[in-house]
XYZ file of C-alpha atoms in Angstrom:
477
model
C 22.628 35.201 -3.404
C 21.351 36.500 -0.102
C 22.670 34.328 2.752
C 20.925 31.770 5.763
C 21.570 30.414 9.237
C 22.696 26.706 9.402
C 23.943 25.686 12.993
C 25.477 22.437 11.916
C 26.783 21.764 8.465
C 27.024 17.696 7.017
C 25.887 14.694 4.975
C 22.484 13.285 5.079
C 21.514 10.347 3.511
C 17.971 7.801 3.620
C 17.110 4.573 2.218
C 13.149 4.233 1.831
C 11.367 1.031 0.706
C 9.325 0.854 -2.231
C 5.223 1.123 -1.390
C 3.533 -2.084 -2.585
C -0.139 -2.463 -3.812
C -2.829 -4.664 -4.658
C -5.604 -4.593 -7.004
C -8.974 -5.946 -6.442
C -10.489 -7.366 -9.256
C -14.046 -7.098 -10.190
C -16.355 -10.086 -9.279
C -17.705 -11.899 -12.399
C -21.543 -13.520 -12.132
C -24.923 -12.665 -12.978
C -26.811 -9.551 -13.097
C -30.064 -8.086 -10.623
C -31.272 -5.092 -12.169
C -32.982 -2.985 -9.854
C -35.521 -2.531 -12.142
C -36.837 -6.289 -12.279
C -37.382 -5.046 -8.001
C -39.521 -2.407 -9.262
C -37.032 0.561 -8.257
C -38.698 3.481 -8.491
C -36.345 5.932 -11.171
C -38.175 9.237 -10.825
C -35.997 10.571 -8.554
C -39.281 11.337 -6.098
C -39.653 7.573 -4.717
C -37.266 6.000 -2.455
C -36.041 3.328 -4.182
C -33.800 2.360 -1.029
C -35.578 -1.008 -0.571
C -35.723 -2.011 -4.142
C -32.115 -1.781 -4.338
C -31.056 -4.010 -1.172
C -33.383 -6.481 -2.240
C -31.675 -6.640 -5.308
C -28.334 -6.345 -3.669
C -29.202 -9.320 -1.430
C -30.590 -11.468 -3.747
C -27.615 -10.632 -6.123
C -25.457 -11.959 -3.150
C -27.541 -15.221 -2.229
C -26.759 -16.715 -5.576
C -23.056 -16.020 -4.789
C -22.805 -12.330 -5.985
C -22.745 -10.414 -9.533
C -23.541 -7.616 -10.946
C -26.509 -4.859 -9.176
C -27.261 -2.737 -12.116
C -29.234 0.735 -12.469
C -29.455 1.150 -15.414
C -31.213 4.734 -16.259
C -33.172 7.541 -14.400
C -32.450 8.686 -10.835
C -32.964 6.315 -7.586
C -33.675 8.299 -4.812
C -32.115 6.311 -1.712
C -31.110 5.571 2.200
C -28.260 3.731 3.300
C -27.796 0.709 1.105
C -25.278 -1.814 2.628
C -22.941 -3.964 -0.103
C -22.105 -7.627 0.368
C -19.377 -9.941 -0.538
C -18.893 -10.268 -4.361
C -21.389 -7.419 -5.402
C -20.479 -4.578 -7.864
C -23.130 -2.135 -7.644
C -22.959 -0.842 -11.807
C -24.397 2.612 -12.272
C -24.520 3.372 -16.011
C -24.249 6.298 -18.063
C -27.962 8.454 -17.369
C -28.673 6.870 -14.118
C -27.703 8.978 -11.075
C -28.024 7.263 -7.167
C -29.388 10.113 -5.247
C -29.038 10.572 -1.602
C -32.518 11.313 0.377
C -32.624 14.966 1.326
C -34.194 13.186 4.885
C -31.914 11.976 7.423
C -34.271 9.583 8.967
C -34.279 7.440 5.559
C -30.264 6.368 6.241
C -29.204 3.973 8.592
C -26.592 4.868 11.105
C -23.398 2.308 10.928
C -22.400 2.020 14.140
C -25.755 3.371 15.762
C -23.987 3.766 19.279
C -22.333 6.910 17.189
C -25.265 9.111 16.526
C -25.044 10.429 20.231
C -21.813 11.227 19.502
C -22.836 13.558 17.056
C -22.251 17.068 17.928
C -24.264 20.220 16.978
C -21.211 22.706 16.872
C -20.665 23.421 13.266
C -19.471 20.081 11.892
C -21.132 16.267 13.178
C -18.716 13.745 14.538
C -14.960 14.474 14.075
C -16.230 17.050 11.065
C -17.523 14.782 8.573
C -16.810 11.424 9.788
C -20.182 10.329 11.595
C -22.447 7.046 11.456
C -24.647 7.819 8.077
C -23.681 7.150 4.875
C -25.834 6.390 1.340
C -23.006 3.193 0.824
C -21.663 1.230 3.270
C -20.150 -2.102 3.901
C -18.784 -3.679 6.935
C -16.518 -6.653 7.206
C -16.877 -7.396 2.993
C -15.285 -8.888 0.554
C -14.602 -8.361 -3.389
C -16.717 -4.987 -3.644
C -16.850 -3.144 -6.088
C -19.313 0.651 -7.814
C -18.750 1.199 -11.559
C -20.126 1.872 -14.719
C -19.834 5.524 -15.684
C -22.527 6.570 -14.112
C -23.110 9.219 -11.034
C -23.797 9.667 -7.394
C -25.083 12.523 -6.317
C -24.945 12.979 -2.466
C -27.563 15.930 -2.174
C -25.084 17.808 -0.013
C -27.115 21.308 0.545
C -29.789 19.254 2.160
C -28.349 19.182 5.179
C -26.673 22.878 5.472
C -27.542 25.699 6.553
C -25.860 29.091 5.626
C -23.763 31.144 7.600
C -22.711 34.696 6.575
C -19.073 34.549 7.412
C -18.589 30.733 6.325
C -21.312 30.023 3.467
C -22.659 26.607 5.099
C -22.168 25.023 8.088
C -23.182 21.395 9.318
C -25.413 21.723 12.318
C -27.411 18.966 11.540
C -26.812 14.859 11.445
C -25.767 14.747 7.513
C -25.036 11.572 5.670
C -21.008 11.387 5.766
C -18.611 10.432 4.668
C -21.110 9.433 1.682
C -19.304 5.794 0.622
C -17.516 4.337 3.632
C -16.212 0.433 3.502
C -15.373 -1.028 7.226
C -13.099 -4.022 7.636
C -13.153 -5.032 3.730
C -11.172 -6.000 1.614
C -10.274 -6.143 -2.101
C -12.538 -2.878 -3.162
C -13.145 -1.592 -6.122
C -14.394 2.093 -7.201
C -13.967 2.883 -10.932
C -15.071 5.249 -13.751
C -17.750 6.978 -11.620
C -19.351 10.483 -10.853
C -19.647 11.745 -7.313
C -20.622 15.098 -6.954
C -22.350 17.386 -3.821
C -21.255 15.105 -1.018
C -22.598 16.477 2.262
C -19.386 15.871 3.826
C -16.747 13.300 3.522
C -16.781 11.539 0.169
C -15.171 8.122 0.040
C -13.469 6.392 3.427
C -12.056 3.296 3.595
C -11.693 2.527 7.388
C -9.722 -0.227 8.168
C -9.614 -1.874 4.705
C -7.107 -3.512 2.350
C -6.188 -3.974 -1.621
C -8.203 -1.000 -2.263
C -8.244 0.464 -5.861
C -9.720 4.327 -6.680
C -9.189 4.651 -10.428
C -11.315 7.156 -12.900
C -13.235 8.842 -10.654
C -14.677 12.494 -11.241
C -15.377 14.235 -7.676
C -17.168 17.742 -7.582
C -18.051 18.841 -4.052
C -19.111 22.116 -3.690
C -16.305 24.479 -2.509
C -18.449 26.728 0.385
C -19.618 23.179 1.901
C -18.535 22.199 5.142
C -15.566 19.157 5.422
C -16.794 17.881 1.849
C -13.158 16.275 1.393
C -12.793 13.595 -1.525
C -10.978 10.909 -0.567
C -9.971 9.765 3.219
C -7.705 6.850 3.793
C -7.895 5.394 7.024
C -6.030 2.791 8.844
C -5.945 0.525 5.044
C -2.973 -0.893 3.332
C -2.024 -2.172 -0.048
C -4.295 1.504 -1.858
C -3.995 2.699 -5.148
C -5.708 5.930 -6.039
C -4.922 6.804 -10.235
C -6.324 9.046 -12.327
C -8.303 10.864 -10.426
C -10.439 14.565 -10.807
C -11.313 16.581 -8.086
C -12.753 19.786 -6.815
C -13.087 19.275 -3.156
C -14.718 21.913 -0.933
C -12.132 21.010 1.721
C -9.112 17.831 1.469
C -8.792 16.213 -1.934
C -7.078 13.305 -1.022
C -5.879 12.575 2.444
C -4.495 9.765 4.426
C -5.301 9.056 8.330
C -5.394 7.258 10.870
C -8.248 8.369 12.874
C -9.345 5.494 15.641
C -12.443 5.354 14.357
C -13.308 2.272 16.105
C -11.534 2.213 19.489
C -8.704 0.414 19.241
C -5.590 2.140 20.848
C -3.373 2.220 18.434
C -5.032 1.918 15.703
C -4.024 0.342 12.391
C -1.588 1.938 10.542
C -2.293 3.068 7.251
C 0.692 1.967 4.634
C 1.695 0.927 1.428
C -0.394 3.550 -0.766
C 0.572 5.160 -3.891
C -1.383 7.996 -4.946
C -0.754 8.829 -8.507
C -2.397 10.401 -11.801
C -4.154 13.146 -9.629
C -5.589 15.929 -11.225
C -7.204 18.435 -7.770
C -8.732 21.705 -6.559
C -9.393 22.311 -3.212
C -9.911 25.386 -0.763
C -8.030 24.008 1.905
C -5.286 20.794 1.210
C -4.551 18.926 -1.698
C -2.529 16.273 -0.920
C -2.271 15.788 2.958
C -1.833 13.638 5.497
C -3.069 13.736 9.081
C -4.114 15.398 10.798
C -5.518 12.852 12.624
C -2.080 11.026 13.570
C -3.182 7.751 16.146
C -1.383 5.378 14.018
C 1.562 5.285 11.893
C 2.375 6.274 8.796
C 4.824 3.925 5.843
C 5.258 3.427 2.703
C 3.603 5.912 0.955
C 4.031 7.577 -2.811
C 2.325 10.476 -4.124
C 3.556 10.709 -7.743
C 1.915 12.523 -11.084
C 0.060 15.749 -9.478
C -1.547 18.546 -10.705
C -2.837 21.004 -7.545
C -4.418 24.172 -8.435
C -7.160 26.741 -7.822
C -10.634 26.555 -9.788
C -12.369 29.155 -10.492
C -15.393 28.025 -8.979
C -13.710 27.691 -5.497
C -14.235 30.810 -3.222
C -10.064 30.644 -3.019
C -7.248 28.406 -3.872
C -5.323 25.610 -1.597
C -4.547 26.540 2.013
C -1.481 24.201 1.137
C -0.631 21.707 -1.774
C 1.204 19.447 -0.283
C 0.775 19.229 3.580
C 2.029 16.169 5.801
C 1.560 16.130 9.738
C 2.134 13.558 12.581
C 0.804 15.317 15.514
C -0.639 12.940 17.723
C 2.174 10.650 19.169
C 2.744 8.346 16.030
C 5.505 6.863 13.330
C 5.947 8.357 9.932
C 8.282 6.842 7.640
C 9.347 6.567 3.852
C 7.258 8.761 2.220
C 7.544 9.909 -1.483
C 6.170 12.569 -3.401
C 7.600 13.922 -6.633
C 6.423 14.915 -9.839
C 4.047 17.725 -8.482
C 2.987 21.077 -10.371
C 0.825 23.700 -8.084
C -0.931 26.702 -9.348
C -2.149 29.443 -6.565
C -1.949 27.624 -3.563
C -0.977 29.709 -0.680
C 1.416 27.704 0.747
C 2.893 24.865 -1.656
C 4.565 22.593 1.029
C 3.913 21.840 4.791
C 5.629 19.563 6.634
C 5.037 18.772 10.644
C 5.930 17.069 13.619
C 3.759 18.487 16.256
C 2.421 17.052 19.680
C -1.209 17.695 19.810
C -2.041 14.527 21.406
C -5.564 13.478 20.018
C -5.778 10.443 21.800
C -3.204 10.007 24.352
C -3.787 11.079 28.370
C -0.584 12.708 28.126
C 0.229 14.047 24.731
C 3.968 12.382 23.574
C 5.674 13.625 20.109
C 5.554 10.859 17.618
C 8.570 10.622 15.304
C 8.987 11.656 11.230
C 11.460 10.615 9.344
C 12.426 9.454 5.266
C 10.773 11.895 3.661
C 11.565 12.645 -0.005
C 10.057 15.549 -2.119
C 11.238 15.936 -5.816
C 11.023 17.258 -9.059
C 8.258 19.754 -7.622
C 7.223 23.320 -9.597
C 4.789 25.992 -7.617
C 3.526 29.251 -8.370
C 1.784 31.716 -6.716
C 2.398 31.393 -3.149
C 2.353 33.896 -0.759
C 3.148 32.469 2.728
C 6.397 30.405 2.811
C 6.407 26.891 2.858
C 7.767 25.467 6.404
C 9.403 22.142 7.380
C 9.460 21.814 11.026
C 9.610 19.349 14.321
C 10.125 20.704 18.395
C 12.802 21.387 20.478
C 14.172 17.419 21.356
C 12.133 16.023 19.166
C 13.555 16.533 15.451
C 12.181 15.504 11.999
C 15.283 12.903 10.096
C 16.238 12.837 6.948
C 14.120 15.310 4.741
C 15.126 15.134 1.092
C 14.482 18.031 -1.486
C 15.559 17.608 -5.051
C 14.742 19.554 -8.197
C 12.371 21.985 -6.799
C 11.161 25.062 -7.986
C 8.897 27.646 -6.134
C 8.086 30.857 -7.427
C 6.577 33.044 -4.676
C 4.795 36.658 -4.700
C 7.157 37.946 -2.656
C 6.702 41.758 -1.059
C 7.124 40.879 2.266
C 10.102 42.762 4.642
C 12.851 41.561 6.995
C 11.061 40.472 10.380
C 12.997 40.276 13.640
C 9.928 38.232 15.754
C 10.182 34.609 17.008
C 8.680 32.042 15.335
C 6.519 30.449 17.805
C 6.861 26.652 18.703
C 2.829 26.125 18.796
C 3.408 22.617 19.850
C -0.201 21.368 20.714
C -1.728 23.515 17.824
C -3.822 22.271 15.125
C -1.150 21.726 12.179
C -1.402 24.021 9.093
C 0.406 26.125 7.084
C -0.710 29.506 8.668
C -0.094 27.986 12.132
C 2.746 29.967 12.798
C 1.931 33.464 11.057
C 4.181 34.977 8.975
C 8.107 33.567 8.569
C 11.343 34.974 8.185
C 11.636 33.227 4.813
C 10.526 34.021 1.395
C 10.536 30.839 -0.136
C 11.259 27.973 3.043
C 11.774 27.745 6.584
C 13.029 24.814 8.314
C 13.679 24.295 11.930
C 14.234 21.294 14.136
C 15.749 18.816 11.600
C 18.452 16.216 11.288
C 19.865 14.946 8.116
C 18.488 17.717 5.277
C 19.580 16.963 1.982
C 19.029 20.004 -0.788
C 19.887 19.702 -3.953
C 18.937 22.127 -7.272
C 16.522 23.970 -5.051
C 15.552 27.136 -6.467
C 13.231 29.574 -4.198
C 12.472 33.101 -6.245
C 9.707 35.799 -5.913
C 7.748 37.600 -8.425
C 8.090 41.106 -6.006
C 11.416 41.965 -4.487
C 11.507 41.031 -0.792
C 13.303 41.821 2.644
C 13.693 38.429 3.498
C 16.147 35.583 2.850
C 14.817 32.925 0.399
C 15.770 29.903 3.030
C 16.196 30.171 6.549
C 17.186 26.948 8.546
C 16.727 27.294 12.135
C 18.147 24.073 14.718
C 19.343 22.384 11.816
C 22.165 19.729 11.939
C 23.944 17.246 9.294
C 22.659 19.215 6.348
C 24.082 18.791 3.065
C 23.900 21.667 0.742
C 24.073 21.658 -3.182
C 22.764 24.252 -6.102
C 20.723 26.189 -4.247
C 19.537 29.205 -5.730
C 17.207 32.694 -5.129
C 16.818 35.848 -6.816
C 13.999 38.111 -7.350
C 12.205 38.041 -11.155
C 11.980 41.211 -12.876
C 8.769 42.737 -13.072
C 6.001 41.326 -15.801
């Protein structure tokens, strides 16, 4: 076994509190279908109107059930109130207008904001959206049905980067604002122009049964963004995401200083391809970060994506924040470049002078990659480092080739956080640098291709604790 630096040798040890969650339960009454509104189901019509008639009446008798029941609605923003589940069955399909003047911007003081550089507002989270609901209650789409958000509308290609966003684009597609007890089951989204479902602000959230497919060359067509919400569960969930499959934030959407934390979520059941990050969160780091599980993952590379995961499993607090007792385990990653990213940066989005948050309780377990080819890294700054960071029972398997470098890592401590951040490493498998209190323990780091570096490097780390680690090189196929 090939040997690595540790400054300080010792015991490490974490407690982390279970992450609760609540599930909101479907509201029972009567049913408006769309059709009795005469909603147009060609798929040429808007049928925008139609619908929020029906969605208001629906909700003037108390609430129930909003059903479309076959063919394909064409629509504009359509805004959900209390105690409506908008049902879309099996053979009817809402469809986003290809026009952006047919959506209404939520808030309109926004669509200044929107910028013409690439991306709109804070790359994919801007004003428009085809559902929305602010300030709701008991909410709920279903059915088995689809949504198809028309996403290469509003692109235009680029040679070097497929499409780009240069235009206002309805995003992210579904977004709930100050609600509570949600609901978003057994339902088709595909072709999302840019974010795909964003609870802001939000609580007792449930995401179960969903199918996402966002086409991989779009522009910030992530799946699901948490934002500032508590009590979330996401299960059993498919994706192919042209950017983030399922990320948390906490992004300060709407002004306040800090904003809400986002905590107790469990993300479990999640099957997910994506070209950039499976299971992330950040970057966007204003508020804190607790309580979190990620449990039951599959991360891998479909074929239909230009290329596999940037990083499976990448976790940042970058802009002055907490982040504390997180969870994930039970992970198995296919072909992403990087399979683990871990960061405590100080980029400072949203602070006059930027301040390092802190990270700490961090647990990752029972986790099996292949395919890598750029190390995975665990690191905070100079005075600033990341406590108690737990690895049991992994396995990485890396391509290995690479030879023995004598460079500095750089620090990069404003940089945007992500895996390639700080080129290449002086590890094969994992380097770690700035930490207090690592735990390892059966961690085995190989490589298909013999190579001049050691597996682990550890780099400014003190109280580390040490057990059945293990690298070697595989012989040849």
């Amino acid at each position: 076994m090939r040997s690595w630096s540790v400054l300080v040798l010792g015991l490490a040890s974490m407690a982390l509190a279970p992450a609760g969650t609540a599930v909101a339960q479907p509201p029972v009454a009567g049913t408006c279908d769309v059709a009795r509104y005469a909603a147009p189901s060609d798929g040429r019509k808007l049928a925008t109107a139609a619908i929020q008639k029906a969605i208001d009446s629906c909700a003037a008798q108390g609430g129930g059930v909003v059903l479309l029941a076959r063919g394909t609605f064409l629509s504009g923003t359509i805004v959900l109130r209390d105690n409506i589940t908008l049902r879309i069955l099996p053979g009817a399909t809402l469809l986003a207008s290809p026009r952006i003047e047919d959506f209404t911007p939520f808030p309109a003081e926004d669509v200044p904001a929107i910028m013409v550089d690439g991306s709109t507002q804070n790359k994919g989270n801007g004003p428009y959206h085809l559902i929305h609901a602010d300030g709701a209650r008991n909410i709920a789409i279903d059915g088995g049905g689809t949504i198809d958000g028309n996403g290469e509308a509003y692109w235009d290609k680029d040679p070097v980067r497929f499409f780009v966003s240069r235009r206002p684009r309805p995003t992210p597609l579904i977004e709930f604002v100050a609600s509570e007890h949600i609901r978003i089951e057994n339902i088709t989204i595909r072709d999302a122009a840019g974010w795909t479902i964003h609870p802001l602000e939000s609580s007792d959230i449930r995401i179960a049964g969903v199918t996402i497919r966002n086409e991989g060359r779009g522009p910030n067509t992530d799946a699901i963004n948490i934002d500032s919400s508590h009590n979330v569960l996401v299960s059993d969930a498919n994706i192919v995401a042209g950017d983030d499959c399922v990320v948390l934030k906490t992004t300060g959407r709407r002004g306040q200083r800090p904003p809400p934390p986002t905590y107790n979520v469990k993300v479990s059941g999640v099957v997910c391809s994506s070209d950039d990050q499976g299971i992330k969160i950040g970057t966007e780091s204003l508020g804190d970060f607790r309580d979190i599980i990620f449990d039951n993952i599959l991360i891998y590379h479909n074929p239909s994506l230009y290329r596999g995961p940037t990083a499976a499993i990448s976790l940042s607090m970058v802009d002055g924040a907490r982040f504390e007792n997180v969870i994930v385990s039970n992970v198995v990653i296919r072909d992403a470049a990087t399979p683990l990213f871990l960061r405590l940066g100080n980029r400072g989005r949203g602070q006059a002078t930027p301040v390092p948050g802190s990270l700490r309780g961090v647990i990752f377990s029972n986790i099996i990659a292949t395919g890598g080819s750029l190390a995975s890294s665990i690191t905070g700054l100079p005075g600033h480092k990341l406590r108690g960071v737990t690895l049991r029972d992994i396995d990485f398997t890396m391509k290995g080739g690479g030879e023995a470098m004598t460079a500095a890592v750089p620090e990069a401590e404003g940089d945007y956080p992500h895996a390639p951040m700080f080129g290449p490493l002086p590890a094969s498998g994992l380097y770690v640098r700035h930490v207090d209190g690592l735990m390892m323990q059966n961690v085995r780091l190989r490589t298909e291709a013999r190579d001049g570096r050691p597996a682990l490097v550890l780099d400014d780390v003190t109280g580390a604790d040490l057990d059945a680690i293990s690298e070697r090189n595989l012989p040849p196929r």
